[in-house]
mmCIF file of C-alpha atoms in Angstrom:
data_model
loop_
_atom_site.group_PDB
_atom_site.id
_atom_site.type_symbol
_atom_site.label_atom_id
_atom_site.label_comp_id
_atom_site.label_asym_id
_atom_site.label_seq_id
_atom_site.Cartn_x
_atom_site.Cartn_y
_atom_site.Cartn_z
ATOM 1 C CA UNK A 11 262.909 23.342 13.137
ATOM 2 C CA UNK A 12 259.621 21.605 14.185
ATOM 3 C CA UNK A 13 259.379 18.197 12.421
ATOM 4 C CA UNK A 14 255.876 17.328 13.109
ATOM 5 C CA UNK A 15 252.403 18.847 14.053
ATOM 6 C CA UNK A 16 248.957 17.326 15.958
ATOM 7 C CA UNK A 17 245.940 19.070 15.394
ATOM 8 C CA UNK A 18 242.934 18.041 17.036
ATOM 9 C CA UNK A 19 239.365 18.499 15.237
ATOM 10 C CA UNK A 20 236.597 19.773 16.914
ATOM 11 C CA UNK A 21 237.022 22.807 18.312
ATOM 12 C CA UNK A 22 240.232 23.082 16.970
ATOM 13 C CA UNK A 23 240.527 22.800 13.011
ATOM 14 C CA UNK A 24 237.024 22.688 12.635
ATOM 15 C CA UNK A 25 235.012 25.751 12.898
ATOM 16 C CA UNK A 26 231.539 25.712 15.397
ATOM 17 C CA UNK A 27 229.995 24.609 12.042
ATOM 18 C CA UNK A 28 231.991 21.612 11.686
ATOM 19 C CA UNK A 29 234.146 23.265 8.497
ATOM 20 C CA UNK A 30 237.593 24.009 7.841
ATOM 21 C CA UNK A 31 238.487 27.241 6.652
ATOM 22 C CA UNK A 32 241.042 28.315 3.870
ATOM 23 C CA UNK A 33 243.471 29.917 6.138
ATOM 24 C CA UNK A 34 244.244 26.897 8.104
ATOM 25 C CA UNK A 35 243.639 24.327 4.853
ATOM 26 C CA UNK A 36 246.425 27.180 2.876
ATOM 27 C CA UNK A 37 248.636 26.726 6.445
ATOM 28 C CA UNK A 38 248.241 22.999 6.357
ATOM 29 C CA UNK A 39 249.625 22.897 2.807
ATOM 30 C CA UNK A 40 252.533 25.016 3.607
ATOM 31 C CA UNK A 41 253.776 22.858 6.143
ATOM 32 C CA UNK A 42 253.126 19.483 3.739
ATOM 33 C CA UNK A 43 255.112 21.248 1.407
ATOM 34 C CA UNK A 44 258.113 21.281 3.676
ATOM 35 C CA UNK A 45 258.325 18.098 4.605
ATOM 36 C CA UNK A 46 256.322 18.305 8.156
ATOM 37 C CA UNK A 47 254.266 15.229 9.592
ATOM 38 C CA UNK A 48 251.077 16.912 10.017
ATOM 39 C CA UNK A 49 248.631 14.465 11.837
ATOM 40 C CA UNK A 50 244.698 14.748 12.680
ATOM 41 C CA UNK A 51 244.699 13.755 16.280
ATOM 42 C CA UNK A 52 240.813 13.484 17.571
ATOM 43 C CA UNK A 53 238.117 11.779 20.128
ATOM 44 C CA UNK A 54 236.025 11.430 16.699
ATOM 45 C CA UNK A 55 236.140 7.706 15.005
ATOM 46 C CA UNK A 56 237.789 7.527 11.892
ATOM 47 C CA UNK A 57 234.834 7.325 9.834
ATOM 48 C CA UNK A 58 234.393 10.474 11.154
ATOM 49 C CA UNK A 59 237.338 11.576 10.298
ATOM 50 C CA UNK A 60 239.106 10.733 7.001
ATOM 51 C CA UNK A 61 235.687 12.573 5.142
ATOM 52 C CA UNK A 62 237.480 15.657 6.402
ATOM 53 C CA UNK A 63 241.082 14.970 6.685
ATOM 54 C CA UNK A 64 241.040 13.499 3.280
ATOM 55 C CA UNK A 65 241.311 16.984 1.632
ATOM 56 C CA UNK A 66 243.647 18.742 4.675
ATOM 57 C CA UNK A 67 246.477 16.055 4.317
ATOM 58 C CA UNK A 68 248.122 13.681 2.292
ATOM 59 C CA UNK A 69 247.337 10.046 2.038
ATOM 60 C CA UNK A 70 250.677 9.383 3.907
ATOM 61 C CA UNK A 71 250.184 10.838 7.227
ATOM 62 C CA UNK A 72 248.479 8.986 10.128
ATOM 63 C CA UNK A 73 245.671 9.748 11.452
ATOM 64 C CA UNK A 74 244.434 9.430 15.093
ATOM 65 C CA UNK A 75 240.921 8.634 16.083
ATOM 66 C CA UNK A 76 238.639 7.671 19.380
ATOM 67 C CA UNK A 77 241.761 9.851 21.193
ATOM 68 C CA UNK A 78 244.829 8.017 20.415
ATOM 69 C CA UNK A 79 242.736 4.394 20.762
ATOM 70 C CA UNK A 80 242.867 3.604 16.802
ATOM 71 C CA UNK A 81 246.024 4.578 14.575
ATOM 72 C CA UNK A 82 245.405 4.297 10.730
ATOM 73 C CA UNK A 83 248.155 4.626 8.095
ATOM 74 C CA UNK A 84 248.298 3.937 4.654
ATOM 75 C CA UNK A 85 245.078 2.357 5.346
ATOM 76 C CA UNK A 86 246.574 0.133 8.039
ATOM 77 C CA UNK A 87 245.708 0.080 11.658
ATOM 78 C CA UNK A 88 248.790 0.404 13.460
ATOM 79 C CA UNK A 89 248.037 0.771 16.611
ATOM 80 C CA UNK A 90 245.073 0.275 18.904
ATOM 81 C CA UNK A 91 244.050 -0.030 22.633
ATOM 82 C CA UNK A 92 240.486 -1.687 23.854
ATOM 83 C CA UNK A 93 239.326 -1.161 27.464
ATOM 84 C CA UNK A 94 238.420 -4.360 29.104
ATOM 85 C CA UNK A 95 235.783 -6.189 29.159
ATOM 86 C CA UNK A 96 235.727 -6.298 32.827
ATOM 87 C CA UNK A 97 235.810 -2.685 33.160
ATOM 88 C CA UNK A 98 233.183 -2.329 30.082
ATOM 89 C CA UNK A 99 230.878 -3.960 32.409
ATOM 90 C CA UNK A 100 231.498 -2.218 35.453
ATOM 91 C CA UNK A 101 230.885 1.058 33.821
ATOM 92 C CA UNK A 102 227.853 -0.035 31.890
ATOM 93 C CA UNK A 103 226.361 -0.767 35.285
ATOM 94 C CA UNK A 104 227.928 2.332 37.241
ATOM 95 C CA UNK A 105 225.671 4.428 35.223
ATOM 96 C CA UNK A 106 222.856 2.857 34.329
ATOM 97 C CA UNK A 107 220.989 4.890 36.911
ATOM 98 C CA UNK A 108 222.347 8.292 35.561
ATOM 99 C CA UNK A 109 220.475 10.255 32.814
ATOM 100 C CA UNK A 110 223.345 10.277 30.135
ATOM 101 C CA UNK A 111 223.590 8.252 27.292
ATOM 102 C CA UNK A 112 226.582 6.293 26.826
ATOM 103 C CA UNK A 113 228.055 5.022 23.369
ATOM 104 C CA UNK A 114 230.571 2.210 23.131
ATOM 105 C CA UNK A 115 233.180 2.473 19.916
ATOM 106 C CA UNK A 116 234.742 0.029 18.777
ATOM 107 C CA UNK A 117 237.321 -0.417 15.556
ATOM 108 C CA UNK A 118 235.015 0.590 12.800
ATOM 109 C CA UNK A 119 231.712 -0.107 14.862
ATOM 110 C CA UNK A 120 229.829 1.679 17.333
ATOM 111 C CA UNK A 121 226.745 1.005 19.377
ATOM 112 C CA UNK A 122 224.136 2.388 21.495
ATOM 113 C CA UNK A 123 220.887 1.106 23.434
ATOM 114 C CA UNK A 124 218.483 3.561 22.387
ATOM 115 C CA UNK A 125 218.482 6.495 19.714
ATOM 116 C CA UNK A 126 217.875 9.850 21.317
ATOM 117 C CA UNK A 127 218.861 13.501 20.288
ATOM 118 C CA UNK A 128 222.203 12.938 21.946
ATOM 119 C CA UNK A 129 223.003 9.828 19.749
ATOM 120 C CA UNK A 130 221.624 11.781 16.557
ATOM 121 C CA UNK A 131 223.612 14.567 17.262
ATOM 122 C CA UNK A 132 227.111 12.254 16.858
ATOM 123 C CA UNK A 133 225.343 10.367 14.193
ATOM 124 C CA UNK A 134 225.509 13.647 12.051
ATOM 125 C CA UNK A 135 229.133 13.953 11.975
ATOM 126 C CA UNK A 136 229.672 9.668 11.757
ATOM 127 C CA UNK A 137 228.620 8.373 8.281
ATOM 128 C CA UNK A 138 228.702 5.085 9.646
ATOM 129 C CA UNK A 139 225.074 4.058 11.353
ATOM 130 C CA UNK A 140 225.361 3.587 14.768
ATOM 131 C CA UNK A 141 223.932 -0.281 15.751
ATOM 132 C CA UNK A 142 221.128 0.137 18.213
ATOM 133 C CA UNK A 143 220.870 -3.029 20.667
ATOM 134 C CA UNK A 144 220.794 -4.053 24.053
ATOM 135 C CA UNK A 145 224.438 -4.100 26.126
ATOM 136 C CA UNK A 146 223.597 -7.740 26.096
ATOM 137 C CA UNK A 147 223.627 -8.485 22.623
ATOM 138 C CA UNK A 148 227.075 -5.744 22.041
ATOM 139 C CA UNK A 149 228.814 -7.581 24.655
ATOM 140 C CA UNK A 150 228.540 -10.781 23.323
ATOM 141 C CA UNK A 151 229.754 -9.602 20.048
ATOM 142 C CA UNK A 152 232.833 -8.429 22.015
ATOM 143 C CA UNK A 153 232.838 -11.969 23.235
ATOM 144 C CA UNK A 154 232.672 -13.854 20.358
ATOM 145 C CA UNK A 155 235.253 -11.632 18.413
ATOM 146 C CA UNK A 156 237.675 -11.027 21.719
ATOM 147 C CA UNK A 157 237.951 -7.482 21.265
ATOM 148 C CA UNK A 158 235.978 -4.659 22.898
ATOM 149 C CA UNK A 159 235.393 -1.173 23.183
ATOM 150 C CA UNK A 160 238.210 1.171 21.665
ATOM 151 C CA UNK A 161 236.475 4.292 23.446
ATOM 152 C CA UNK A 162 233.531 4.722 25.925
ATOM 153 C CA UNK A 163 231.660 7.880 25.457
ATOM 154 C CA UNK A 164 229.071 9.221 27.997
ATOM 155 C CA UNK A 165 226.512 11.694 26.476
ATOM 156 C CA UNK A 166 224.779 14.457 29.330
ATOM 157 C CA UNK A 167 223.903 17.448 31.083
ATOM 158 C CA UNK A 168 227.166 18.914 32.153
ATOM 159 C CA UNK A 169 226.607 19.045 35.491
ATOM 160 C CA UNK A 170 225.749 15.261 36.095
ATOM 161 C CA UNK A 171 229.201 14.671 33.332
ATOM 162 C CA UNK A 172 231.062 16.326 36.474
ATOM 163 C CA UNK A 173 229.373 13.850 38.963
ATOM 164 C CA UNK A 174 229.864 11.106 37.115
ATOM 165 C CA UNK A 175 233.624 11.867 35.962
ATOM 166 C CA UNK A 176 234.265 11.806 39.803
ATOM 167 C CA UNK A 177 232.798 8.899 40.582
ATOM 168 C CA UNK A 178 234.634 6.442 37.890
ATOM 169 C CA UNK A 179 238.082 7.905 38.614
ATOM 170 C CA UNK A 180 237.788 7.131 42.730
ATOM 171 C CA UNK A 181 236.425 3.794 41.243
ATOM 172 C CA UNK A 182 238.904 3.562 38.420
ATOM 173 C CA UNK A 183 242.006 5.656 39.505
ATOM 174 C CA UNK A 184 244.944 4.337 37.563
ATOM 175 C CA UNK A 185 243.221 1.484 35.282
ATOM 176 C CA UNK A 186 241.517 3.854 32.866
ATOM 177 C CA UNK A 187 242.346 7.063 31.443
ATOM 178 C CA UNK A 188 238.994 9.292 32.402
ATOM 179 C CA UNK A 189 238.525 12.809 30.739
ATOM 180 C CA UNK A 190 236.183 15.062 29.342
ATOM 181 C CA UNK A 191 236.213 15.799 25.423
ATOM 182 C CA UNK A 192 233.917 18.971 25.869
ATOM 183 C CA UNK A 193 231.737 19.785 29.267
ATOM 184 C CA UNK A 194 228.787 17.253 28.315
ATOM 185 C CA UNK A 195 230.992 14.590 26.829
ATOM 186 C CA UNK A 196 233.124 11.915 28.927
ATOM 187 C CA UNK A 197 235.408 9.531 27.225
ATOM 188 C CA UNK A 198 236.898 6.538 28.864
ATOM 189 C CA UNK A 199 239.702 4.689 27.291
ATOM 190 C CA UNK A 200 242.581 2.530 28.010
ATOM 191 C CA UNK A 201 245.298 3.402 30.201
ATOM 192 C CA UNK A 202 247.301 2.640 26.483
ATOM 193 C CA UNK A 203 244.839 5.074 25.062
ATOM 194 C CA UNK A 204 245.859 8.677 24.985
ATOM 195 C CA UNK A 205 246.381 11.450 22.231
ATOM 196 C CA UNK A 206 249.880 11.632 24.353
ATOM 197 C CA UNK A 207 250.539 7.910 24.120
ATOM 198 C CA UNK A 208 249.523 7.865 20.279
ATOM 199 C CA UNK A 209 252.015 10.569 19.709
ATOM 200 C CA UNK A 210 254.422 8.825 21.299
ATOM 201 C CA UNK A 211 254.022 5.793 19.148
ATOM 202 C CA UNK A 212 253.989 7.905 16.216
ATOM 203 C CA UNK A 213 257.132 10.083 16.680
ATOM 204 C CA UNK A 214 259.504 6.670 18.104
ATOM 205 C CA UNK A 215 257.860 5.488 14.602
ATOM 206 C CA UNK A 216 259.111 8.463 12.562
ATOM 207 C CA UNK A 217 262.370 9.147 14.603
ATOM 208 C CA UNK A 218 261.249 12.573 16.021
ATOM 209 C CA UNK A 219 262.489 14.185 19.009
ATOM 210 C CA UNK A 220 259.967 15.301 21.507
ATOM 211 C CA UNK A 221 260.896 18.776 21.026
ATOM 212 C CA UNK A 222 260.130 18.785 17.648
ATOM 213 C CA UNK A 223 256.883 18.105 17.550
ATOM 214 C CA UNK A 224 253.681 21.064 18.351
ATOM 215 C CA UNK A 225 250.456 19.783 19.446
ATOM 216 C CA UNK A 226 247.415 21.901 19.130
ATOM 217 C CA UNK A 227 243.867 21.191 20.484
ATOM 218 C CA UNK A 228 241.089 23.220 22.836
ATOM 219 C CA UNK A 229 239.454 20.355 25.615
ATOM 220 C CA UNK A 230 240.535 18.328 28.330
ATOM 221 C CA UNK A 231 240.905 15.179 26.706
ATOM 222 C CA UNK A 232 244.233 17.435 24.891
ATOM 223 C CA UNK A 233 245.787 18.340 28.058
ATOM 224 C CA UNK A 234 248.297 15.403 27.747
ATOM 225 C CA UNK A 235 249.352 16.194 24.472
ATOM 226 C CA UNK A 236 249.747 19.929 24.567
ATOM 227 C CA UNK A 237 252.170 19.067 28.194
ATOM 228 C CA UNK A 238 253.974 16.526 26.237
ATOM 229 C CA UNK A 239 254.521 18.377 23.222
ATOM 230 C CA UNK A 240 257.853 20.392 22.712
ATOM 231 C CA UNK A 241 255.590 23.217 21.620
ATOM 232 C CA UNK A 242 251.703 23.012 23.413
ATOM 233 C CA UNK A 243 249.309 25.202 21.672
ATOM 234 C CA UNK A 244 245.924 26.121 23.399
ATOM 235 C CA UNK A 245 243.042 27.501 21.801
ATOM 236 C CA UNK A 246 241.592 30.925 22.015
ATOM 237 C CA UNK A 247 238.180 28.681 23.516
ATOM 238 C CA UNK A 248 240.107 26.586 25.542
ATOM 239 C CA UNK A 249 238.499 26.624 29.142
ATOM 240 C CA UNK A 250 241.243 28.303 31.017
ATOM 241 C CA UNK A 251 242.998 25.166 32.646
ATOM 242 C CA UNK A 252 243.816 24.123 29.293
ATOM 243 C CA UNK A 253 245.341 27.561 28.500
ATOM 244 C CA UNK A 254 247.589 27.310 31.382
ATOM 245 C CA UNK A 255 248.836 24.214 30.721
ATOM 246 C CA UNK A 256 250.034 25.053 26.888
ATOM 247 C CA UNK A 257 252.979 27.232 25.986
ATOM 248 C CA UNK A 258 251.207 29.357 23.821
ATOM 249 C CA UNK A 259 247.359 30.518 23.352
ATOM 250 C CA UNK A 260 246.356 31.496 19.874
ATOM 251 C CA UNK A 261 242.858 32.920 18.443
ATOM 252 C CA UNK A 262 240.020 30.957 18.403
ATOM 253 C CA UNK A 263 238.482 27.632 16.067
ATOM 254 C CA UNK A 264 236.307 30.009 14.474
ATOM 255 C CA UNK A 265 238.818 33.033 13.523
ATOM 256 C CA UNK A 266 241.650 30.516 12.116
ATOM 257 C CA UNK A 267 243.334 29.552 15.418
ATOM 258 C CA UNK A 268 245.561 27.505 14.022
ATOM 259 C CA UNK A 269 246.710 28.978 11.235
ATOM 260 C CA UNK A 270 247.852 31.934 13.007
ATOM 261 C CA UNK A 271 249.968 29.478 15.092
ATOM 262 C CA UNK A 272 251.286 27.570 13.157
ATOM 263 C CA UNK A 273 252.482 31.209 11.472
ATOM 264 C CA UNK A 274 253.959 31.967 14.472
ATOM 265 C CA UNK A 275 255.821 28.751 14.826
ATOM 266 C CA UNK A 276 257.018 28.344 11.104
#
């Protein structure tokens, strides 16, 4: 018996229109009903989160934002991860000469230098307003408050994404976990930071056995999750590395994906 299941968001739960459909809310249910942990697990912050989750789960389950970076139960933060300041820097300054736009996420917070379509395309799905200011003036509140970015995430055209994803890992191999969250996003976190890591927080919290626990999601940024898992579930729109890597593909985010797994798992 499986005691506990992560679901990512986007691309997974969510349909391409950013809703959740019956069939997986009715599937959801079932599975609160018998006593599963059923935990959100996404890149999204969780202001962009709970609006949703807050009518697919109970109060009482965790939820998992900026990918594994902030942990909120019981509206407690129970875990988080920052990446340095040091490394904030060096980024900020790796790609300044790149075409992308790059959004820093922090806690509750999130911040930007200028407000393009890329920025108001996140802003639609974040009811919290995004501050717009120079690094400068972000950094020093990092400064000030000794805390920093929980995620990094790097807005552009997918081909320059792949450029740039290669040139911060040979710069940052092994201090930063480096991924991309869909082919024009890239998300840099914390080596601490991981959906993986966060469920392996949460199940040492709860007493679960890493073969008890399935782990659905779609993008690169769930790879590590949907290995670790005791059951890895890939979407039907996975890109086909992602398929490979899970134990079992079901239909797609827009024909109730996961609700036909998690059928054909309980």
């Amino acid at each position: 018996m499986y005691k506990a299941v992560f679901i990512d968001m986007d691309g997974t739960l969510l349909k391409s229109d950013h809703s959740v459909s019956e069939v997986n809310r009715v599937a959801i249910d079932r599975l609160l009903q018998k006593g599963v942990l059923v935990v959100i697990i996404s890149a999204r912050p969780l202001h962009g989160i709970l609006p949703i989750s807050k009518h697919i789960v109970s109060d009482d389950m965790p939820v998992v934002s900026l990918n594994g970076s902030y942990i909120l139960h019981k509206n407690e933060i129970i875990y988080q991860a920052a990446v340095s300041l040091e490394d904030t820097l060096s980024i900020h300054n790796e790609i300044s000469d790149y075409e992308v736009s790059p959004m820093y996420y922090s806690q509750m917070d999130w911040y930007a230098e200028i407000k393009n379509d890329r920025i108001k395309k996140e802003q639609k799905i974040t009811p919290v307003d995004i501050k717009i200011q120079p690094f400068t003036a972000t950094l020093a509140v990092w400064e000030s408050t000794n805390s920093g970015p929980n995620k990094i995430l790097i807005a552009g055209d997918k081909d320059l994404i792949i450029t740039i994803e290669e040139r911060l890992n040979q710069l940052h191999e092994g201090k930063l976990n480096i991924f991309k969250s869909q082919a024009s996003y890239l998300e840099i976190m914390s080596l601490q930071a991981s959906k993986a890591k966060a469920i392996q927080f949460l199940i040492n919290r709860y007493g679960i056995e890493q073969h008890e626990i399935i782990a659905i999601g779609d993008n690169y940024n769930d790879q590590g999750m949907i290995e670790f898992a005791g059951v890895g579930i890939a979407m039907g729109n996975a890109p086909e590395a992602i398929k490979l890597a899970a134990n079992y593909v079901t239909d797609t985010n827009n024909n109730d994906g996961v609700a036909k797994a998690l059928h054909q798992y309980f």
